[in-house]
Coordinates of C-alpha atoms in Angstrom, one line a residue:
X1 CA -15.8 8.7 13.6
X2 CA -18.4 10.2 11.3
X3 CA -18.9 8.4 8.0
X4 CA -18.0 11.5 6.0
X5 CA -14.5 11.8 7.5
X6 CA -11.1 10.4 6.6
X7 CA -10.2 7.2 8.5
X8 CA -6.6 8.4 8.8
X9 CA -6.6 12.1 9.6
X10 CA -10.3 12.6 10.6
X11 CA -10.8 15.5 8.2
X12 CA -14.3 15.9 6.6
X13 CA -14.3 14.5 3.1
X14 CA -17.0 14.9 0.4
X15 CA -18.1 11.8 -1.5
X16 CA -16.7 13.2 -4.7
X17 CA -13.2 13.4 -3.2
X18 CA -13.1 10.4 -0.9
X19 CA -11.4 7.2 -1.9
X20 CA -12.3 3.8 -0.3
X21 CA -9.6 1.2 0.1
X22 CA -10.7 -2.4 0.6
X23 CA -8.2 -5.0 1.5
X24 CA -9.3 -8.6 0.7
X25 CA -7.7 -12.0 1.0
X26 CA -9.3 -15.0 -0.6
X27 CA -12.4 -12.9 -1.2
X28 CA -12.7 -12.1 2.5
X29 CA -12.6 -8.4 3.3
X30 CA -10.0 -7.7 6.0
X31 CA -10.0 -3.9 6.1
X32 CA -11.8 -0.9 4.6
X33 CA -10.8 2.7 4.9
X34 CA -12.3 5.9 3.5
X35 CA -9.5 8.4 2.9
X36 CA -9.2 12.0 1.8
X37 CA -7.1 12.7 -1.3
X38 CA -3.9 13.6 0.7
X39 CA -4.1 10.5 2.9
X40 CA -4.9 8.3 -0.2
X41 CA -1.8 9.6 -1.9
X42 CA 0.3 8.8 1.2
X43 CA -1.3 5.3 1.3
X44 CA -0.4 4.7 -2.4
X45 CA 3.2 5.9 -1.7
X46 CA 3.5 3.5 1.2
X47 CA 2.0 0.6 -0.7
X48 CA 4.3 1.1 -3.7
X49 CA 7.4 1.3 -1.4
X50 CA 6.4 -1.8 0.5
X51 CA 5.5 -3.8 -2.6
X52 CA 8.8 -3.2 -4.4
X53 CA 11.0 -6.3 -4.6
X54 CA 14.0 -6.3 -2.4
X55 CA 17.3 -5.7 -4.0
X56 CA 19.2 -8.8 -4.9
X57 CA 22.9 -9.2 -4.4
X58 CA 25.0 -10.4 -7.3
X59 CA 27.4 -13.2 -6.9
X60 CA 31.0 -12.6 -7.7
X61 CA 31.9 -15.5 -10.1
X62 CA 35.6 -14.9 -9.9
X63 CA 36.0 -16.9 -6.7
X64 CA 33.9 -19.9 -7.7
X65 CA 35.8 -23.0 -8.5
X66 CA 34.0 -25.7 -10.5
X67 CA 35.6 -29.1 -10.2

């Protein structure tokens, strides 16, 4: 894949519009992607959705008996 193309869709991207995403863990780079604006926006949406805390269920205190 040419260096001036989006890692996700493959479209050509100029340096001024490209965004580079680097994923690191404990200062070690795991992944790097160069994305066009549309794919970057999609990536951000997926990241936000996956990083949201899971909904917690509430406990109904009416049925709890403390002895």
